[in-house]
mmCIF file of C-alpha atoms and ligand atoms in Angstrom:
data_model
loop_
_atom_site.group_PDB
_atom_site.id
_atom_site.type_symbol
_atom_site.label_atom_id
_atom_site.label_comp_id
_atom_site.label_asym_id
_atom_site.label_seq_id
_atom_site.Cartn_x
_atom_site.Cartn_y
_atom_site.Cartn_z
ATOM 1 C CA UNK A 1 -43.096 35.338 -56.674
ATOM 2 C CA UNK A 2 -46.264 33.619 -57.595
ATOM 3 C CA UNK A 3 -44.721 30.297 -56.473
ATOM 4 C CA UNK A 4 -44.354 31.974 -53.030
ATOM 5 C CA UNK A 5 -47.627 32.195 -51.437
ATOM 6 C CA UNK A 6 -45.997 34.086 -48.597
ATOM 7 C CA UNK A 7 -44.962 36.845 -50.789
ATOM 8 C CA UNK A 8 -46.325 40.179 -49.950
ATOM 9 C CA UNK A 9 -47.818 40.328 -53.630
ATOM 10 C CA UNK A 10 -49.334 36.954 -53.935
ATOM 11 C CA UNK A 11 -50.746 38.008 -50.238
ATOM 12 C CA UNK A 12 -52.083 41.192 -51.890
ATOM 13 C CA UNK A 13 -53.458 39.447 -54.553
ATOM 14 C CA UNK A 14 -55.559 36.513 -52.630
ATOM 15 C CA UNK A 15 -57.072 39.276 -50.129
ATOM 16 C CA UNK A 16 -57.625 41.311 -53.263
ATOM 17 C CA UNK A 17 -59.901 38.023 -54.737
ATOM 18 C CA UNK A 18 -61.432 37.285 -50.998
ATOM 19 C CA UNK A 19 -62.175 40.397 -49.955
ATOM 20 C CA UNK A 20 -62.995 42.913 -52.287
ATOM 21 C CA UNK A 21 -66.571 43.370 -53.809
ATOM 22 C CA UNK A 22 -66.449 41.428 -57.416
ATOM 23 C CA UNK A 23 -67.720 45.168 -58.815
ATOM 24 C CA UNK A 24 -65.533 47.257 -57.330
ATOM 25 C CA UNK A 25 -62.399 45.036 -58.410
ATOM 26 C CA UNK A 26 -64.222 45.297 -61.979
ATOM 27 C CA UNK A 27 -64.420 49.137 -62.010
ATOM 28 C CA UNK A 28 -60.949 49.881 -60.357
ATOM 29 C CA UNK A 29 -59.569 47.663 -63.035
ATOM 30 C CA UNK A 30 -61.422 48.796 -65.831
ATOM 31 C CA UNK A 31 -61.167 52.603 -64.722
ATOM 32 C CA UNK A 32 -58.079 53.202 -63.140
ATOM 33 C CA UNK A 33 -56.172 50.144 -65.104
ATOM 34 C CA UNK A 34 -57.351 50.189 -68.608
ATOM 35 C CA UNK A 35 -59.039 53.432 -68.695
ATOM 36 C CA UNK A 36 -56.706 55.497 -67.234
ATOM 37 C CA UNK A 37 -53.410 53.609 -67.241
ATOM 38 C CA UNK A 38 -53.849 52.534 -71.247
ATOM 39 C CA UNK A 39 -56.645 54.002 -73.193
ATOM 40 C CA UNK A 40 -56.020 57.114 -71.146
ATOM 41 C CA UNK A 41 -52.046 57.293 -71.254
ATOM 42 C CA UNK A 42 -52.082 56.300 -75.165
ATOM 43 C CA UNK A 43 -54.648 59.072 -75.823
ATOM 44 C CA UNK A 44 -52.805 62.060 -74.148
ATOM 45 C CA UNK A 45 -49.618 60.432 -75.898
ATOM 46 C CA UNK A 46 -50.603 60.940 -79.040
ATOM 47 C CA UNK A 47 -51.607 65.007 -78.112
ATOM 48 C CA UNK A 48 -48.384 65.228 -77.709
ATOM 49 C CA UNK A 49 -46.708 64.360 -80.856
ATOM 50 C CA UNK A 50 -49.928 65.786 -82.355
ATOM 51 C CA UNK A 51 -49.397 69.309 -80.482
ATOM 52 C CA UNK A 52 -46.141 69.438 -79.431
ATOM 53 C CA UNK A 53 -46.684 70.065 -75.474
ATOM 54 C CA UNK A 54 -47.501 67.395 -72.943
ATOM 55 C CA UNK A 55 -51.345 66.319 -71.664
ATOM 56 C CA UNK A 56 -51.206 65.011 -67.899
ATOM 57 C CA UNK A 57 -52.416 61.668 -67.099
ATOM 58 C CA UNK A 58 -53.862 62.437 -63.629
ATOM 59 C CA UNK A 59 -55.554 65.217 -61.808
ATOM 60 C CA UNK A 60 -55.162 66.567 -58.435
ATOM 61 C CA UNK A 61 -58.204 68.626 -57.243
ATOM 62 C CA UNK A 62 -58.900 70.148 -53.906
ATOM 63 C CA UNK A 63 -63.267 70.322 -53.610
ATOM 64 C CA UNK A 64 -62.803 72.370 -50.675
ATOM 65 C CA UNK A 65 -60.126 74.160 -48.287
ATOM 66 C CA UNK A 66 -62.275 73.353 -45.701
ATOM 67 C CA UNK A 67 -61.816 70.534 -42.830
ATOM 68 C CA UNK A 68 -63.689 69.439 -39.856
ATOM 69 C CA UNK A 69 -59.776 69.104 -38.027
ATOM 70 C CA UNK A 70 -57.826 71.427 -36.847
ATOM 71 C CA UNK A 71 -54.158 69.335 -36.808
ATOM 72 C CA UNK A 72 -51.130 71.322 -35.593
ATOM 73 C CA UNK A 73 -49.538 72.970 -38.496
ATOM 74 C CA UNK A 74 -52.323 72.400 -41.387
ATOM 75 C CA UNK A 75 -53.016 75.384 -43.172
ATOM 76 C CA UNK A 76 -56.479 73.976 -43.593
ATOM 77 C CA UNK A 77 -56.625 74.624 -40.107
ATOM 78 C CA UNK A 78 -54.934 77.628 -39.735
ATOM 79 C CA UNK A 79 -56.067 79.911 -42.775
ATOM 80 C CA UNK A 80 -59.868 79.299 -42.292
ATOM 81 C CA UNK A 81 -61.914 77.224 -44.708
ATOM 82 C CA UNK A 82 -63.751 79.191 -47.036
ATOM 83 C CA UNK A 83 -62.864 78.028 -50.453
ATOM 84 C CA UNK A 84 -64.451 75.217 -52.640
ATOM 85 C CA UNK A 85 -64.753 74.500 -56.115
ATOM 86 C CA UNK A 86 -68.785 74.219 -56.607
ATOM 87 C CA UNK A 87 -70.007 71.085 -57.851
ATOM 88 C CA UNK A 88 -70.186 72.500 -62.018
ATOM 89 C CA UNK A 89 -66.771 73.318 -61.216
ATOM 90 C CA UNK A 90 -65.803 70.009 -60.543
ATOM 91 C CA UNK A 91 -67.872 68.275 -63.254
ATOM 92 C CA UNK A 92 -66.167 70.839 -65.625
ATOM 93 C CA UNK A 93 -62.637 69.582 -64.917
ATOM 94 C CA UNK A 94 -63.688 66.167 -65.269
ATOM 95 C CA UNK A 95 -65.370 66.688 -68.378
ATOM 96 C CA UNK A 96 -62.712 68.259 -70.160
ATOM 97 C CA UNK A 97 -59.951 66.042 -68.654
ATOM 98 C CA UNK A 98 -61.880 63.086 -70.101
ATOM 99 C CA UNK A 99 -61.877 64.723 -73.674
ATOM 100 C CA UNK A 100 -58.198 64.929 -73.226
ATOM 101 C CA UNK A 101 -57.877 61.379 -72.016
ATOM 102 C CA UNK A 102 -57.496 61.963 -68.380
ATOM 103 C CA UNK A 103 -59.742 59.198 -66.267
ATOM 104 C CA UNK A 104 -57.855 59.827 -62.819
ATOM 105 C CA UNK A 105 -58.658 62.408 -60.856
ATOM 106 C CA UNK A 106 -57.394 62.434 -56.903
ATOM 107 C CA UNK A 107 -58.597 64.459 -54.222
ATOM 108 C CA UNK A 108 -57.436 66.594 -51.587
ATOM 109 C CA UNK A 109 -58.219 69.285 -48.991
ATOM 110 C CA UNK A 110 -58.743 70.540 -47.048
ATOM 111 C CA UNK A 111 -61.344 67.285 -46.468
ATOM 112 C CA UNK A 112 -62.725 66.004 -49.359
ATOM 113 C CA UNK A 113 -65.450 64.121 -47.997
ATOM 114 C CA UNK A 114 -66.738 67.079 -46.798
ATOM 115 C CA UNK A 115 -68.333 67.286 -50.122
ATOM 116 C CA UNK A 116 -68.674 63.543 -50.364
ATOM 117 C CA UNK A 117 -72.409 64.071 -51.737
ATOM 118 C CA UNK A 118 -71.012 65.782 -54.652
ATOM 119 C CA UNK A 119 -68.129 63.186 -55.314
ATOM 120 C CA UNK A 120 -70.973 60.377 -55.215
ATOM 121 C CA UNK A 121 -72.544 62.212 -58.028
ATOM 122 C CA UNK A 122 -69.331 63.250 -59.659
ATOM 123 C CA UNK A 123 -68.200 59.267 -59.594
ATOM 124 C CA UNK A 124 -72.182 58.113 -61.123
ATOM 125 C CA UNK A 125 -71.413 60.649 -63.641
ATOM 126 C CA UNK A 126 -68.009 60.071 -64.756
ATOM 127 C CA UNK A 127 -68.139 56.419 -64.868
ATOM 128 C CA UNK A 128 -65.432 55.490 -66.859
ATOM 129 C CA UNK A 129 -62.990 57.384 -64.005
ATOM 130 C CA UNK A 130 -61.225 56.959 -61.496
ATOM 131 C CA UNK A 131 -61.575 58.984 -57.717
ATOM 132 C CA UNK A 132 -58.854 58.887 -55.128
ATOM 133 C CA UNK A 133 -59.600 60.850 -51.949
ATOM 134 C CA UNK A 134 -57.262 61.689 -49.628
ATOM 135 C CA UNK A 135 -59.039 61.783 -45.979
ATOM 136 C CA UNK A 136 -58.898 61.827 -42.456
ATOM 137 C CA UNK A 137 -61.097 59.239 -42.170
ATOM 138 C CA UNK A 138 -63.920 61.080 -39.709
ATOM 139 C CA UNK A 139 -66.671 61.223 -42.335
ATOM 140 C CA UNK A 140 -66.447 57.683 -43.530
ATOM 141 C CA UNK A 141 -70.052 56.061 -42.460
ATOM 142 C CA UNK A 142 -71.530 52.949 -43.693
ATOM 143 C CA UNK A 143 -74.124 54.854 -46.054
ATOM 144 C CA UNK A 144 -70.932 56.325 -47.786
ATOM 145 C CA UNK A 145 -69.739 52.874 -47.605
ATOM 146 C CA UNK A 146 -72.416 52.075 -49.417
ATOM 147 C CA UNK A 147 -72.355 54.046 -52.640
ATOM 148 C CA UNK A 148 -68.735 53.588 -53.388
ATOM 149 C CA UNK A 149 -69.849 50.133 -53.150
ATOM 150 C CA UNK A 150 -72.601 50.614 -55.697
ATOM 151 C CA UNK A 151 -70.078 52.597 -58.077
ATOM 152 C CA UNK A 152 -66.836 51.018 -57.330
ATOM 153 C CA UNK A 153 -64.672 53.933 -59.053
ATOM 154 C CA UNK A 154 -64.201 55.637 -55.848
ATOM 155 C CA UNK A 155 -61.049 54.633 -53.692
ATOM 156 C CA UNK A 156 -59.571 56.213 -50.109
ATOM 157 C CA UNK A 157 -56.614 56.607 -48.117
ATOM 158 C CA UNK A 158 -56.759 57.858 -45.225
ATOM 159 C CA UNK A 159 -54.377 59.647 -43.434
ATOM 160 C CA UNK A 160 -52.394 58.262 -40.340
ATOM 161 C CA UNK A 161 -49.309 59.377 -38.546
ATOM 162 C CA UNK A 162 -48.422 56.455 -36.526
ATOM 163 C CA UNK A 163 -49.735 54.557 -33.982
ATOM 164 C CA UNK A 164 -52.739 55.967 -31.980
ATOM 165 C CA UNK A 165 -50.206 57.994 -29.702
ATOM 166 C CA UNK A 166 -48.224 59.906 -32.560
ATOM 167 C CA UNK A 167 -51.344 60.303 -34.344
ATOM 168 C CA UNK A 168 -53.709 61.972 -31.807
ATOM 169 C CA UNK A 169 -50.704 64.314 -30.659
ATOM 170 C CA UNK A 170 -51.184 65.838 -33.954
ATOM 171 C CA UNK A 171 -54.804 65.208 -34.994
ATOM 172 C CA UNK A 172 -56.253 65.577 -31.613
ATOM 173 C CA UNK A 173 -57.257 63.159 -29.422
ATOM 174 C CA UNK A 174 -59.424 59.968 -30.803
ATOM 175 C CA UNK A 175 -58.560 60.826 -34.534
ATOM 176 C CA UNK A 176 -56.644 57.315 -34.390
ATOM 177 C CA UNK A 177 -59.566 55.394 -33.269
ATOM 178 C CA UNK A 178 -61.702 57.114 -35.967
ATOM 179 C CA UNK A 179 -59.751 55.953 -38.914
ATOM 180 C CA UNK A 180 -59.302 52.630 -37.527
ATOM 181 C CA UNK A 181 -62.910 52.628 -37.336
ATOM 182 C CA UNK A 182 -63.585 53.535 -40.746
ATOM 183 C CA UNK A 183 -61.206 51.233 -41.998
ATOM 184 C CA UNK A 184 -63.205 48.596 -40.605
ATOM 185 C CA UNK A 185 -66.098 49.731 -42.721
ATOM 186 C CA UNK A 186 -64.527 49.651 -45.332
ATOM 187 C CA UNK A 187 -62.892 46.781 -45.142
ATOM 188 C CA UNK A 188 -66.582 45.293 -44.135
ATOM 189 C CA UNK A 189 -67.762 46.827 -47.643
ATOM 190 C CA UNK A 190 -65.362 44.736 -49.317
ATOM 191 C CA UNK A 191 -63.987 48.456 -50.744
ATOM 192 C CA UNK A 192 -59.881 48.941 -51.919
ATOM 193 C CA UNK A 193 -58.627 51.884 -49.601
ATOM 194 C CA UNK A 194 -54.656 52.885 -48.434
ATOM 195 C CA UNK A 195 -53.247 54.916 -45.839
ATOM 196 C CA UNK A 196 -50.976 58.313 -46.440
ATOM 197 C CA UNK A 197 -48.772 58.688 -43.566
ATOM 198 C CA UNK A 198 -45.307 60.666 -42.998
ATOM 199 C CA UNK A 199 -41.832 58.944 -42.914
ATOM 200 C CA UNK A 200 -39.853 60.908 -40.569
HETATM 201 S S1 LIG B 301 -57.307 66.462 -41.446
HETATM 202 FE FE1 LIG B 301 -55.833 67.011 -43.038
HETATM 203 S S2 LIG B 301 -56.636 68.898 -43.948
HETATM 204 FE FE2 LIG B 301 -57.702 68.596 -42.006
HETATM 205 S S3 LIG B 301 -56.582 69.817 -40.532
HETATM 206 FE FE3 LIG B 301 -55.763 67.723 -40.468
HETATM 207 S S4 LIG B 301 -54.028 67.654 -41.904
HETATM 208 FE FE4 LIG B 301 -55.245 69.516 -42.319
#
């Protein structure tokens, strides 16, 4: 594989070097590798032969039901968008997840980055974790850009459905151009994001 500098890893791995901010490659391997993957894992391991019952290694956390979308079938869209956790809330999970051993926390909605103030400030906080956000993509702007830049704990995918014709039948119309759009910022910021798309 690492002979073969057409394999899709080694292809991953030189874009990884060229492209991503030296810092944020630091944090997501410190954070979400070590932190999370080893320290964490080995931690809420040994709970469990301590206690007898099983520590998670990961969090899923919704900030808020609420979405600036409306995409056929969502429930987001459909059952109105008045919950959210408040921002103690979220610092509380994180807290105690972190005295358990959890460092990865990922995000859904809802749309996260409606509350992406609070998940800059949760990310400076929690430094030695790791933030995934599931997102549509619309809120991504080069001053957000900026500050997961700045912390480099905070990663994205956003969501796609296909190309620009299957997605906008479902997200409404532009959506597609939107995400590609933010992908190009942060792929500008030198920043590690995904997608998270359906296979029929
Ligand atoms: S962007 Fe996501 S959460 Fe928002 S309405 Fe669409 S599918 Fe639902």
């Amino acid at each position: 594989m690492i002979s073969d500098p057409d394999s899709k890893w080694m292809k991953y791995v030189n874009s990884l070097l060229d492209e991503i901010d030296p810092h944020v490659v630091k944090m997501h391997v410190l954070n979400a590798g070590y932190q999370a993957g080893f320290y964490g894992f080995s931690k809420t391991s040994e709970f469990a032969k301590e206690h007898s019952y099983r520590i998670p290694w990961i969090i899923l956390m919704d900030p808020t039901s609420a979405c600036n979308q409306h995409c056929k079938g969502c429930w987001s869209a459909e059952y109105g968008h008045k919950i959210s956790l408040s921002y103690e809330d979220l610092d509380s999970i994180v807290t105690q997840g972190e005295e358990l051993g959890i460092f990865f926390y990922m995000m859904t909605g809802g749309e996260p980055l409606i509350r992406k103030a609070d998940i800059i400030r949760l990310a400076e906080k929690h430094n030695r974790s790791f933030f995934y956000a599931f997102t549509n993509g619309t809120l991504v702007d080069n001053a957000f850009c900026k500050e997961m830049k700045r912390l480099g704990n905070i990663s994205l995918a956003l969501s796609v459905e296909g190309f620009e014709e299957q997605n906008d039948f479902r997200r409404g119309e532009g959506c597609f151009n939107k995400d590609m759009k933010a992908m190009d910022l942060l792929k500008e910021n030198g920043l590690v994001f995904g997608t998270s798309t359906i296979c029929p």
